[in-house]
PDB file of C-alpha atoms in Angstrom:
ATOM      1  CA  MET A  19     146.442 137.989 150.257  1.00  0.00           C
ATOM      2  CA  GLY A  20     147.697 134.385 149.363  1.00  0.00           C
ATOM      3  CA  LEU A  21     143.240 133.242 149.998  1.00  0.00           C
ATOM      4  CA  CYS A  22     142.304 135.610 147.429  1.00  0.00           C
ATOM      5  CA  ALA A  23     145.498 134.670 145.541  1.00  0.00           C
ATOM      6  CA  ALA A  24     144.566 130.806 145.076  1.00  0.00           C
ATOM      7  CA  LEU A  25     141.079 132.330 144.600  1.00  0.00           C
ATOM      8  CA  PHE A  26     141.875 133.923 141.407  1.00  0.00           C
ATOM      9  CA  VAL A  27     144.200 131.046 139.868  1.00  0.00           C
ATOM     10  CA  ILE A  28     140.595 128.818 140.589  1.00  0.00           C
ATOM     11  CA  LEU A  29     138.674 131.809 139.010  1.00  0.00           C
ATOM     12  CA  ALA A  30     141.470 131.658 136.336  1.00  0.00           C
ATOM     13  CA  ALA A  31     141.052 127.867 135.277  1.00  0.00           C
ATOM     14  CA  PHE A  32     137.596 128.172 134.290  1.00  0.00           C
ATOM     15  CA  PRO A  33     137.439 129.787 130.931  1.00  0.00           C
ATOM     16  CA  ALA A  34     140.050 127.729 129.973  1.00  0.00           C
ATOM     17  CA  PHE A  35     137.867 124.082 130.607  1.00  0.00           C
ATOM     18  CA  GLY A  36     134.912 126.173 128.903  1.00  0.00           C
ATOM     19  CA  ALA A  37     137.112 126.628 125.769  1.00  0.00           C
ATOM     20  CA  ARG A  38     137.681 122.484 125.710  1.00  0.00           C
ATOM     21  CA  ARG A  39     134.501 121.791 126.266  1.00  0.00           C
ATOM     22  CA  LYS A  40     133.486 121.091 122.674  1.00  0.00           C
ATOM     23  CA  TYR A  41     129.634 119.840 121.518  1.00  0.00           C
ATOM     24  CA  VAL A  42     127.587 117.531 118.950  1.00  0.00           C
ATOM     25  CA  THR A  43     125.045 119.659 118.734  1.00  0.00           C
ATOM     26  CA  THR A  44     124.160 117.336 114.739  1.00  0.00           C
ATOM     27  CA  VAL A  45     124.128 113.231 114.617  1.00  0.00           C
ATOM     28  CA  SER A  46     124.058 111.372 111.132  1.00  0.00           C
ATOM     29  CA  LEU A  47     123.465 108.019 111.045  1.00  0.00           C
ATOM     30  CA  ASP A  48     123.638 104.728 108.223  1.00  0.00           C
ATOM     31  CA  ILE A  49     121.944 102.405 110.154  1.00  0.00           C
ATOM     32  CA  GLN A  50     121.416  98.770 107.622  1.00  0.00           C
ATOM     33  CA  ALA A  51     119.626  96.440 108.247  1.00  0.00           C
ATOM     34  CA  GLU A  52     118.585  92.660 107.197  1.00  0.00           C
ATOM     35  CA  ILE A  53     115.740  91.070 110.332  1.00  0.00           C
ATOM     36  CA  GLU A  54     114.193  88.011 109.013  1.00  0.00           C
ATOM     37  CA  PRO A  55     110.540  87.284 110.769  1.00  0.00           C
ATOM     38  CA  ASP A  56     110.093  84.099 113.097  1.00  0.00           C
ATOM     39  CA  THR A  57     113.738  84.614 114.555  1.00  0.00           C
ATOM     40  CA  ALA A  58     114.879  85.022 118.026  1.00  0.00           C
ATOM     41  CA  PHE A  59     116.203  88.831 119.000  1.00  0.00           C
ATOM     42  CA  GLY A  60     119.631  88.620 118.591  1.00  0.00           C
ATOM     43  CA  GLU A  61     119.827  87.315 115.867  1.00  0.00           C
ATOM     44  CA  GLU A  62     118.700  90.558 113.111  1.00  0.00           C
ATOM     45  CA  TYR A  63     122.029  91.998 111.300  1.00  0.00           C
ATOM     46  CA  ILE A  64     121.817  95.814 112.255  1.00  0.00           C
ATOM     47  CA  GLN A  65     125.054  97.970 111.029  1.00  0.00           C
ATOM     48  CA  ILE A  66     124.983 101.328 112.257  1.00  0.00           C
ATOM     49  CA  ASP A  67     128.040 104.086 110.407  1.00  0.00           C
ATOM     50  CA  GLU A  68     128.161 107.645 111.310  1.00  0.00           C
ATOM     51  CA  ASP A  69     130.024 110.397 109.745  1.00  0.00           C
ATOM     52  CA  SER A  70     131.654 112.131 112.004  1.00  0.00           C
ATOM     53  CA  ASN A  71     135.482 112.215 114.472  1.00  0.00           C
ATOM     54  CA  ARG A  72     133.114 114.055 116.982  1.00  0.00           C
ATOM     55  CA  PHE A  73     131.208 110.457 118.328  1.00  0.00           C
ATOM     56  CA  TYR A  74     130.860 106.540 117.837  1.00  0.00           C
ATOM     57  CA  VAL A  75     128.002 104.254 117.680  1.00  0.00           C
ATOM     58  CA  ASP A  76     128.592 102.059 121.275  1.00  0.00           C
ATOM     59  CA  GLY A  77     125.503  99.098 120.078  1.00  0.00           C
ATOM     60  CA  TYR A  78     123.014  99.211 119.665  1.00  0.00           C
ATOM     61  CA  GLU A  79     119.851  97.434 122.582  1.00  0.00           C
ATOM     62  CA  VAL A  80     116.575  95.872 119.925  1.00  0.00           C
ATOM     63  CA  CYS A  81     113.466  98.452 122.649  1.00  0.00           C
ATOM     64  CA  ASN A  82     110.539  95.766 121.185  1.00  0.00           C
ATOM     65  CA  SER A  83     108.968  93.612 123.755  1.00  0.00           C
ATOM     66  CA  GLY A  84     108.912  89.903 123.721  1.00  0.00           C
ATOM     67  CA  PHE A  85     111.246  87.274 122.380  1.00  0.00           C
ATOM     68  CA  GLY A  86     111.781  87.405 119.083  1.00  0.00           C
ATOM     69  CA  TRP A  87     110.638  89.192 115.489  1.00  0.00           C
ATOM     70  CA  GLN A  88     107.207  88.453 113.908  1.00  0.00           C
ATOM     71  CA  ARG A  89     105.989  89.531 109.882  1.00  0.00           C
ATOM     72  CA  ASP A  90     104.006  92.796 111.606  1.00  0.00           C
ATOM     73  CA  SER A  91     107.086  94.150 113.749  1.00  0.00           C
ATOM     74  CA  ILE A  92     107.681  97.089 113.475  1.00  0.00           C
ATOM     75  CA  PRO A  93     111.362  97.308 114.990  1.00  0.00           C
ATOM     76  CA  GLU A  94     112.442  99.436 117.693  1.00  0.00           C
ATOM     77  CA  ILE A  95     116.124  99.793 118.666  1.00  0.00           C
ATOM     78  CA  ARG A  96     117.594 102.209 121.310  1.00  0.00           C
ATOM     79  CA  ILE A  97     121.365 103.408 120.312  1.00  0.00           C
ATOM     80  CA  THR A  98     124.727 104.504 122.377  1.00  0.00           C
ATOM     81  CA  LEU A  99     126.468 107.313 121.391  1.00  0.00           C
ATOM     82  CA  ARG A 100     129.434 108.926 122.750  1.00  0.00           C
ATOM     83  CA  GLY A 101     131.614 111.469 122.805  1.00  0.00           C
ATOM     84  CA  GLU A 102     135.134 111.568 121.153  1.00  0.00           C
ATOM     85  CA  GLU A 103     137.450 113.433 124.465  1.00  0.00           C
ATOM     86  CA  ASP A 104     136.054 116.607 125.682  1.00  0.00           C
ATOM     87  CA  TYR A 105     132.766 116.332 123.003  1.00  0.00           C
ATOM     88  CA  TYR A 106     129.159 116.139 124.865  1.00  0.00           C
ATOM     89  CA  PHE A 107     125.978 115.839 122.734  1.00  0.00           C
ATOM     90  CA  GLU A 108     123.163 118.820 123.395  1.00  0.00           C
ATOM     91  CA  PRO A 109     120.206 118.165 123.487  1.00  0.00           C
ATOM     92  CA  LEU A 110     118.533 116.938 120.623  1.00  0.00           C
ATOM     93  CA  SER A 111     115.780 117.768 118.283  1.00  0.00           C
ATOM     94  CA  LYS A 112     114.389 116.323 114.956  1.00  0.00           C
ATOM     95  CA  GLU A 113     115.734 118.374 113.010  1.00  0.00           C
ATOM     96  CA  ASP A 114     119.333 118.264 113.956  1.00  0.00           C
ATOM     97  CA  VAL A 115     119.100 114.298 113.597  1.00  0.00           C
ATOM     98  CA  HIS A 116     119.663 112.228 109.982  1.00  0.00           C
ATOM     99  CA  LEU A 117     119.297 108.964 109.436  1.00  0.00           C
ATOM    100  CA  LYS A 118     119.675 106.920 106.008  1.00  0.00           C
ATOM    101  CA  GLY A 119     118.271 103.487 105.363  1.00  0.00           C
ATOM    102  CA  GLY A 120     114.433 104.024 106.513  1.00  0.00           C
ATOM    103  CA  ALA A 121     115.251 103.913 110.146  1.00  0.00           C
ATOM    104  CA  GLU A 122     112.386 107.496 112.460  1.00  0.00           C
ATOM    105  CA  PHE A 123     114.009 108.913 115.139  1.00  0.00           C
ATOM    106  CA  VAL A 124     111.671 109.040 117.812  1.00  0.00           C
ATOM    107  CA  LYS A 125     113.824 110.504 120.941  1.00  0.00           C
ATOM    108  CA  ALA A 126     117.490 110.711 122.105  1.00  0.00           C
ATOM    109  CA  SER A 127     118.040 111.519 126.187  1.00  0.00           C
ATOM    110  CA  ARG A 128     121.452 112.582 127.304  1.00  0.00           C
ATOM    111  CA  GLN A 129     123.405 110.682 130.350  1.00  0.00           C
ATOM    112  CA  ASP A 130     126.747 111.572 131.785  1.00  0.00           C
ATOM    113  CA  GLY A 131     126.719 114.994 131.509  1.00  0.00           C
ATOM    114  CA  GLY A 132     126.286 114.929 128.084  1.00  0.00           C
ATOM    115  CA  ALA A 133     129.226 112.494 126.603  1.00  0.00           C
ATOM    116  CA  THR A 134     126.114 109.594 126.198  1.00  0.00           C
ATOM    117  CA  LEU A 135     123.672 110.093 123.842  1.00  0.00           C
ATOM    118  CA  LEU A 136     120.442 107.174 124.316  1.00  0.00           C
ATOM    119  CA  MET A 137     118.997 107.789 120.878  1.00  0.00           C
ATOM    120  CA  ASP A 138     115.337 105.978 119.877  1.00  0.00           C
ATOM    121  CA  VAL A 139     115.299 105.111 116.766  1.00  0.00           C
ATOM    122  CA  ARG A 140     112.427 102.928 114.637  1.00  0.00           C
ATOM    123  CA  LEU A 141     113.449 100.454 111.699  1.00  0.00           C
ATOM    124  CA  PRO A 142     110.826 100.333 108.756  1.00  0.00           C
ATOM    125  CA  ALA A 143     108.265  97.185 109.237  1.00  0.00           C
ATOM    126  CA  LEU A 144     109.451  93.871 108.898  1.00  0.00           C
ATOM    127  CA  TRP A 145     106.228  92.835 106.538  1.00  0.00           C
ATOM    128  CA  THR A 146     107.693  96.021 103.899  1.00  0.00           C
ATOM    129  CA  THR A 147     110.900  94.218 103.396  1.00  0.00           C
ATOM    130  CA  LEU A 148     112.054  92.580 100.394  1.00  0.00           C
ATOM    131  CA  GLY A 149     114.320  90.565  99.841  1.00  0.00           C
ATOM    132  CA  ASP A 150     117.478  90.578  97.485  1.00  0.00           C
ATOM    133  CA  MET A 151     116.419  90.457  93.824  1.00  0.00           C
ATOM    134  CA  ALA A 152     119.320  88.957  92.484  1.00  0.00           C
ATOM    135  CA  GLY A 153     119.236  85.590  89.880  1.00  0.00           C
ATOM    136  CA  VAL A 154     117.886  86.829  87.373  1.00  0.00           C
ATOM    137  CA  GLU A 155     117.567  85.165  84.389  1.00  0.00           C
ATOM    138  CA  LEU A 156     116.552  86.021  80.242  1.00  0.00           C
ATOM    139  CA  SER A 157     116.182  83.128  78.745  1.00  0.00           C
ATOM    140  CA  GLN A 158     117.532  82.302  75.276  1.00  0.00           C
ATOM    141  CA  GLU A 159     113.609  81.629  74.604  1.00  0.00           C
ATOM    142  CA  GLY A 160     112.448  85.174  75.949  1.00  0.00           C
ATOM    143  CA  ILE A 161     111.281  84.174  79.371  1.00  0.00           C
ATOM    144  CA  ALA A 162     112.755  86.019  82.353  1.00  0.00           C
ATOM    145  CA  THR A 163     112.823  83.603  85.620  1.00  0.00           C
ATOM    146  CA  TRP A 164     114.481  85.148  88.998  1.00  0.00           C
ATOM    147  CA  PRO A 165     113.960  83.866  92.244  1.00  0.00           C
ATOM    148  CA  LYS A 166     110.171  83.901  94.624  1.00  0.00           C
ATOM    149  CA  ASP A 167     110.124  86.651  97.424  1.00  0.00           C
ATOM    150  CA  ALA A 168     108.025  85.625 100.206  1.00  0.00           C
ATOM    151  CA  GLY A 169     107.291  89.054 100.715  1.00  0.00           C
ATOM    152  CA  ALA A 170     106.760  90.447  96.845  1.00  0.00           C
ATOM    153  CA  GLY A 171     102.727  89.693  95.987  1.00  0.00           C
ATOM    154  CA  GLU A 172     103.878  91.108  92.140  1.00  0.00           C
ATOM    155  CA  TYR A 173     107.188  91.402  90.503  1.00  0.00           C
ATOM    156  CA  GLN A 174     107.812  94.512  87.259  1.00  0.00           C
ATOM    157  CA  VAL A 175     109.994  93.713  84.324  1.00  0.00           C
ATOM    158  CA  ARG A 176     111.798  96.945  82.254  1.00  0.00           C
ATOM    159  CA  ILE A 177     112.026  95.220  78.870  1.00  0.00           C
ATOM    160  CA  TYR A 178     115.549  96.582  77.112  1.00  0.00           C
ATOM    161  CA  ARG A 179     116.177  96.778  73.289  1.00  0.00           C
ATOM    162  CA  ASP A 180     120.384  97.691  72.004  1.00  0.00           C
ATOM    163  CA  GLY A 181     120.064  98.801  75.991  1.00  0.00           C
ATOM    164  CA  LYS A 182     117.161 100.893  75.157  1.00  0.00           C
ATOM    165  CA  LEU A 183     113.918 100.617  77.559  1.00  0.00           C
ATOM    166  CA  MET A 184     111.240 100.289  75.691  1.00  0.00           C
ATOM    167  CA  SER A 185     108.064 102.152  76.864  1.00  0.00           C
ATOM    168  CA  SER A 186     105.878  99.105  78.276  1.00  0.00           C
ATOM    169  CA  LEU A 187     106.526  97.703  81.588  1.00  0.00           C
ATOM    170  CA  LEU A 188     105.086  94.098  82.231  1.00  0.00           C
ATOM    171  CA  THR A 189     103.366  93.378  85.529  1.00  0.00           C
ATOM    172  CA  VAL A 190     103.215  89.482  86.303  1.00  0.00           C
ATOM    173  CA  LYS A 191     102.045  87.970  88.989  1.00  0.00           C
ATOM    174  CA  THR A 192     104.769  85.039  89.422  1.00  0.00           C
ATOM    175  CA  ASN A 193     108.580  84.664  89.138  1.00  0.00           C
ATOM    176  CA  ARG A 194     108.065  85.255  85.163  1.00  0.00           C
ATOM    177  CA  ALA A 195     107.416  86.258  82.750  1.00  0.00           C
ATOM    178  CA  ASN A 196     106.277  85.938  78.822  1.00  0.00           C
ATOM    179  CA  CYS A 197     108.610  88.766  77.268  1.00  0.00           C
ATOM    180  CA  ARG A 198     108.345  87.263  73.358  1.00  0.00           C
ATOM    181  CA  GLU A 199     105.975  89.047  72.033  1.00  0.00           C
ATOM    182  CA  ARG A 200     108.339  92.329  73.461  1.00  0.00           C
ATOM    183  CA  MET A 201     110.829  90.687  71.555  1.00  0.00           C
ATOM    184  CA  ALA A 202     109.033  90.249  68.223  1.00  0.00           C
ATOM    185  CA  GLY A 203     111.045  93.506  66.058  1.00  0.00           C
ATOM    186  CA  GLY A 204     113.908  92.328  64.885  1.00  0.00           C
ATOM    187  CA  GLU A 205     117.699  91.384  65.234  1.00  0.00           C
ATOM    188  CA  ALA A 206     118.826  92.733  68.417  1.00  0.00           C
ATOM    189  CA  ASP A 207     119.935  92.337  71.806  1.00  0.00           C
ATOM    190  CA  TYR A 208     117.670  91.546  74.804  1.00  0.00           C
ATOM    191  CA  GLN A 209     117.824  92.544  78.632  1.00  0.00           C
ATOM    192  CA  VAL A 210     115.008  92.643  81.366  1.00  0.00           C
ATOM    193  CA  MET A 211     115.033  94.365  84.723  1.00  0.00           C
ATOM    194  CA  VAL A 212     113.283  93.052  87.680  1.00  0.00           C
ATOM    195  CA  ARG A 213     111.885  94.275  90.920  1.00  0.00           C
ATOM    196  CA  ALA A 214     109.755  93.216  94.123  1.00  0.00           C
ATOM    197  CA  VAL A 215     106.075  95.142  94.468  1.00  0.00           C
ATOM    198  CA  ASN A 216     105.850  94.437  97.753  1.00  0.00           C
ATOM    199  CA  LYS A 217     102.088  92.094  98.544  1.00  0.00           C
ATOM    200  CA  TYR A 218     100.648  94.491 101.477  1.00  0.00           C
ATOM    201  CA  GLU A 219     101.144  98.602 100.809  1.00  0.00           C
ATOM    202  CA  SER A 220     102.022  98.216  97.095  1.00  0.00           C
ATOM    203  CA  THR A 221     104.045 101.686  97.236  1.00  0.00           C
ATOM    204  CA  TYR A 222     107.192  99.708  98.509  1.00  0.00           C
ATOM    205  CA  ARG A 223     108.926  98.366  96.247  1.00  0.00           C
ATOM    206  CA  GLY A 224     112.860  96.580  95.608  1.00  0.00           C
ATOM    207  CA  ASP A 225     114.999  97.572  93.718  1.00  0.00           C
ATOM    208  CA  TRP A 226     116.356  97.058  90.373  1.00  0.00           C
ATOM    209  CA  ALA A 227     118.071  93.889  89.694  1.00  0.00           C
ATOM    210  CA  PRO A 228     119.288  92.946  85.654  1.00  0.00           C
ATOM    211  CA  SER A 229     119.003  90.024  83.585  1.00  0.00           C
ATOM    212  CA  ASN A 230     122.272  88.833  81.202  1.00  0.00           C
ATOM    213  CA  VAL A 231     121.395  89.840  77.932  1.00  0.00           C
ATOM    214  CA  ILE A 232     120.787  88.015  74.649  1.00  0.00           C
ATOM    215  CA  HIS A 233     121.231  88.664  71.586  1.00  0.00           C
ATOM    216  CA  VAL A 234     117.379  87.602  68.964  1.00  0.00           C
ATOM    217  CA  THR A 235     117.662  86.253  65.552  1.00  0.00           C
ATOM    218  CA  ALA A 236     116.194  87.840  62.918  1.00  0.00           C
ATOM    219  CA  GLU A 237     114.769  84.367  62.133  1.00  0.00           C
ATOM    220  CA  GLN A 238     114.061  83.865  66.239  1.00  0.00           C
ATOM    221  CA  ALA A 239     112.027  87.667  66.027  1.00  0.00           C
ATOM    222  CA  ALA A 240     109.973  86.199  63.743  1.00  0.00           C
ATOM    223  CA  GLN A 241     108.580  83.101  65.403  1.00  0.00           C
ATOM    224  CA  PHE A 242     108.186  85.675  68.235  1.00  0.00           C
ATOM    225  CA  ARG A 243     105.683  86.565  66.274  1.00  0.00           C
ATOM    226  CA  GLU A 244     104.147  84.110  65.195  1.00  0.00           C
ATOM    227  CA  ASP A 245     103.928  81.952  68.725  1.00  0.00           C
ATOM    228  CA  PRO A 246     103.876  85.186  71.146  1.00  0.00           C
ATOM    229  CA  ALA A 247     102.982  82.111  74.092  1.00  0.00           C
ATOM    230  CA  GLY A 248     105.384  80.485  73.488  1.00  0.00           C
ATOM    231  CA  GLY A 249     104.584  76.589  72.873  1.00  0.00           C
ATOM    232  CA  GLY A 250     102.869  76.546  69.467  1.00  0.00           C
ATOM    233  CA  GLY A 251      99.883  77.316  71.316  1.00  0.00           C
ATOM    234  CA  ARG A 252      97.304  80.792  71.095  1.00  0.00           C
ATOM    235  CA  TRP A 253      94.082  81.822  72.224  1.00  0.00           C
ATOM    236  CA  VAL A 254      90.694  82.032  70.003  1.00  0.00           C
ATOM    237  CA  GLN A 255      88.106  83.832  70.215  1.00  0.00           C
ATOM    238  CA  GLU A 256      84.645  82.942  69.205  1.00  0.00           C
ATOM    239  CA  ALA A 257      81.935  85.316  67.613  1.00  0.00           C
ATOM    240  CA  ASP A 258      80.222  84.446  70.858  1.00  0.00           C
ATOM    241  CA  GLY A 259      82.656  86.444  72.553  1.00  0.00           C
ATOM    242  CA  ARG A 260      83.953  83.085  74.286  1.00  0.00           C
ATOM    243  CA  TRP A 261      87.525  82.517  74.969  1.00  0.00           C
ATOM    244  CA  TRP A 262      89.692  79.269  74.751  1.00  0.00           C
ATOM    245  CA  TYR A 263      93.467  78.328  74.546  1.00  0.00           C
ATOM    246  CA  ARG A 264      94.480  76.162  71.178  1.00  0.00           C
ATOM    247  CA  ARG A 265      97.730  73.742  72.044  1.00  0.00           C
ATOM    248  CA  ALA A 266     100.707  73.488  69.420  1.00  0.00           C
ATOM    249  CA  ASP A 267      99.081  70.209  68.621  1.00  0.00           C
ATOM    250  CA  GLY A 268      95.500  71.405  68.374  1.00  0.00           C
ATOM    251  CA  SER A 269      94.546  70.566  71.944  1.00  0.00           C
ATOM    252  CA  TYR A 270      92.475  72.638  74.604  1.00  0.00           C
ATOM    253  CA  PRO A 271      92.672  72.738  77.772  1.00  0.00           C
ATOM    254  CA  ALA A 272      90.129  71.213  79.244  1.00  0.00           C
ATOM    255  CA  GLY A 273      87.932  71.009  83.754  1.00  0.00           C
ATOM    256  CA  GLN A 274      91.334  72.324  84.110  1.00  0.00           C
ATOM    257  CA  TRP A 275      93.141  75.036  85.786  1.00  0.00           C
ATOM    258  CA  MET A 276      96.319  76.585  83.356  1.00  0.00           C
ATOM    259  CA  GLU A 277      99.382  78.497  83.659  1.00  0.00           C
ATOM    260  CA  LEU A 278      99.726  81.344  80.204  1.00  0.00           C
ATOM    261  CA  ASP A 279     101.919  83.751  80.226  1.00  0.00           C
ATOM    262  CA  GLY A 280     102.521  83.514  83.974  1.00  0.00           C
ATOM    263  CA  GLU A 281      99.603  84.040  85.266  1.00  0.00           C
ATOM    264  CA  TRP A 282      96.488  80.768  86.222  1.00  0.00           C
ATOM    265  CA  TYR A 283      93.483  80.377  83.817  1.00  0.00           C
ATOM    266  CA  PHE A 284      90.667  78.118  84.368  1.00  0.00           C
ATOM    267  CA  PHE A 285      89.090  76.824  81.420  1.00  0.00           C
ATOM    268  CA  GLY A 286      85.350  74.837  81.822  1.00  0.00           C
ATOM    269  CA  ALA A 287      84.581  71.272  80.855  1.00  0.00           C
ATOM    270  CA  ASP A 288      83.691  72.480  77.270  1.00  0.00           C
ATOM    271  CA  GLY A 289      87.076  74.255  77.131  1.00  0.00           C
ATOM    272  CA  TYR A 290      85.564  78.530  77.129  1.00  0.00           C
ATOM    273  CA  MET A 291      88.703  80.579  80.056  1.00  0.00           C
ATOM    274  CA  GLN A 292      85.818  80.888  82.726  1.00  0.00           C
ATOM    275  CA  THR A 293      85.827  83.941  85.322  1.00  0.00           C
ATOM    276  CA  GLY A 294      84.253  84.832  88.121  1.00  0.00           C
ATOM    277  CA  TRP A 295      84.096  82.676  91.208  1.00  0.00           C
ATOM    278  CA  ILE A 296      85.623  79.451  90.330  1.00  0.00           C
ATOM    279  CA  ALA A 297      84.994  75.588  93.113  1.00  0.00           C
ATOM    280  CA  TRP A 298      88.198  73.596  93.123  1.00  0.00           C
ATOM    281  CA  GLU A 299      89.268  70.623  95.521  1.00  0.00           C
ATOM    282  CA  GLY A 300      86.530  72.364  98.427  1.00  0.00           C
ATOM    283  CA  ARG A 301      88.069  76.248  97.901  1.00  0.00           C
ATOM    284  CA  GLU A 302      86.734  78.719  95.924  1.00  0.00           C
ATOM    285  CA  TYR A 303      88.862  81.302  93.245  1.00  0.00           C
ATOM    286  CA  TYR A 304      88.426  84.152  92.117  1.00  0.00           C
ATOM    287  CA  CYS A 305      89.255  84.859  87.855  1.00  0.00           C
ATOM    288  CA  SER A 306      88.973  88.848  86.299  1.00  0.00           C
ATOM    289  CA  GLU A 307      86.918  89.838  83.694  1.00  0.00           C
ATOM    290  CA  ASN A 308      90.066  88.942  82.025  1.00  0.00           C
ATOM    291  CA  GLY A 309      90.000  85.922  83.185  1.00  0.00           C
ATOM    292  CA  ASN A 310      93.039  85.517  85.258  1.00  0.00           C
ATOM    293  CA  MET A 311      92.451  84.246  88.264  1.00  0.00           C
ATOM    294  CA  LEU A 312      93.370  87.680  91.160  1.00  0.00           C
ATOM    295  CA  THR A 313      95.024  86.570  94.565  1.00  0.00           C
ATOM    296  CA  SER A 314      96.583  89.146  97.759  1.00  0.00           C
ATOM    297  CA  CYS A 315      93.356  91.529  97.458  1.00  0.00           C
ATOM    298  CA  PHE A 316      89.763  91.744  97.587  1.00  0.00           C
ATOM    299  CA  THR A 317      87.849  90.796  94.710  1.00  0.00           C
ATOM    300  CA  PRO A 318      84.916  92.991  93.423  1.00  0.00           C
ATOM    301  CA  ASP A 319      81.736  91.380  95.636  1.00  0.00           C
ATOM    302  CA  ALA A 320      84.360  92.272  98.649  1.00  0.00           C
ATOM    303  CA  TYR A 321      86.389  88.980  99.277  1.00  0.00           C
ATOM    304  CA  LEU A 322      89.104  88.793 100.553  1.00  0.00           C
ATOM    305  CA  VAL A 323      91.828  86.076  98.453  1.00  0.00           C
ATOM    306  CA  GLY A 324      94.932  85.014  99.276  1.00  0.00           C
ATOM    307  CA  GLU A 325      98.133  84.620  97.454  1.00  0.00           C
ATOM    308  CA  ASP A 326      97.067  81.122  96.276  1.00  0.00           C
ATOM    309  CA  GLY A 327      94.230  82.877  95.265  1.00  0.00           C
ATOM    310  CA  ALA A 328      91.725  80.873  97.112  1.00  0.00           C
ATOM    311  CA  LYS A 329      89.200  82.588  99.434  1.00  0.00           C
ATOM    312  CA  VAL A 330      89.927  83.468 103.098  1.00  0.00           C
ATOM    313  CA  ALA A 331      87.731  82.513 106.124  1.00  0.00           C
ATOM    314  CA  LEU A 332      87.036  84.768 108.407  1.00  0.00           C
ATOM    315  CA  GLU A 333      88.574  83.616 111.430  1.00  0.00           C
ATOM    316  CA  GLU A 334      92.126  83.563 109.043  1.00  0.00           C
ATOM    317  CA  THR A 335      93.943  86.577 109.648  1.00  0.00           C
ATOM    318  CA  PHE A 336      96.222  88.327 105.508  1.00  0.00           C
ATOM    319  CA  PRO A 337      98.850  87.782 106.733  1.00  0.00           C
ATOM    320  CA  ALA A 338      97.939  83.824 106.844  1.00  0.00           C
ATOM    321  CA  ALA A 339      96.921  83.310 103.577  1.00  0.00           C
ATOM    322  CA  GLY A 340      98.416  81.857 100.831  1.00  0.00           C
ATOM    323  CA  THR A 341     100.356  79.072 102.758  1.00  0.00           C
ATOM    324  CA  GLY A 342      98.850  76.391 100.329  1.00  0.00           C
ATOM    325  CA  GLN A 343      99.515  75.576  97.018  1.00  0.00           C
ATOM    326  CA  ASP A 344      98.679  77.102  93.913  1.00  0.00           C
ATOM    327  CA  ALA A 345      95.729  76.155  92.532  1.00  0.00           C
ATOM    328  CA  GLY A 346      97.165  75.949  89.217  1.00  0.00           C
ATOM    329  CA  ALA A 347      99.953  73.286  90.753  1.00  0.00           C
ATOM    330  CA  GLY A 348      96.281  70.816  90.810  1.00  0.00           C
TER     331      GLY A 348
END
């Protein structure tokens, strides 16, 4: 009789125990990462935040091979999640996991009877990342400048007149944009917004960063109309279709590179703008039919040019191109 009573007490305890055991059926994480190429594992900044009182983040480890981050690295990390008291993880599928910050769920496994979850996630490739665009400046002369981003191939510029977005978008290759022509419509307040576009994949774009606001008077607007390029120069086209550039003093560039409105142009010994392949100081550069030098792309005849515009040799890799100086710097 005593044995039966004891067995009844034990069996009766199981439903009570089962009622206390609670389960985590979904996981939501916000993962923000700042990882610099050519740094060692452990020097990265990765912040992982959970929005739940059922579990907490207990660190992560890097799953990539090697010892450091490279420009072509695709970071993979294993996050340790632990259930709060009486909470256990159920087996989770991809649909049960929600990640912010561009991370991608790979797989998850349970340990300690479900009290611990190891989750593997993949972060955005380092070559797709873009830096902070803070520091955009708009001068009273209508020139916008900002810090260079090593991951950017070009920049997009929006112009606002009295707080309203103007229709056309400027795209430039350098960290400088001449906005004078867009600010020649009369007295108004102007501001620009700039974002970087990834140089390896144009679908990756940074956040818009605002500049300061400037007030353009009617007199200044008239100056911008008369001299849209700034510095008093202007383009001149001959009857035969050739172009050259007249400086404010009447002179013109010849046998040299010249940067105009954020683009590099080459002018031959006769002063006319050149197109096609340009041989310069032992390297070759390609200027489009509009005259601007191409960078970080394939030319119409299928040759690769780097960030500095120079033709890339076959033995060079694309990320390695563009380590020299701008062609126009010479």
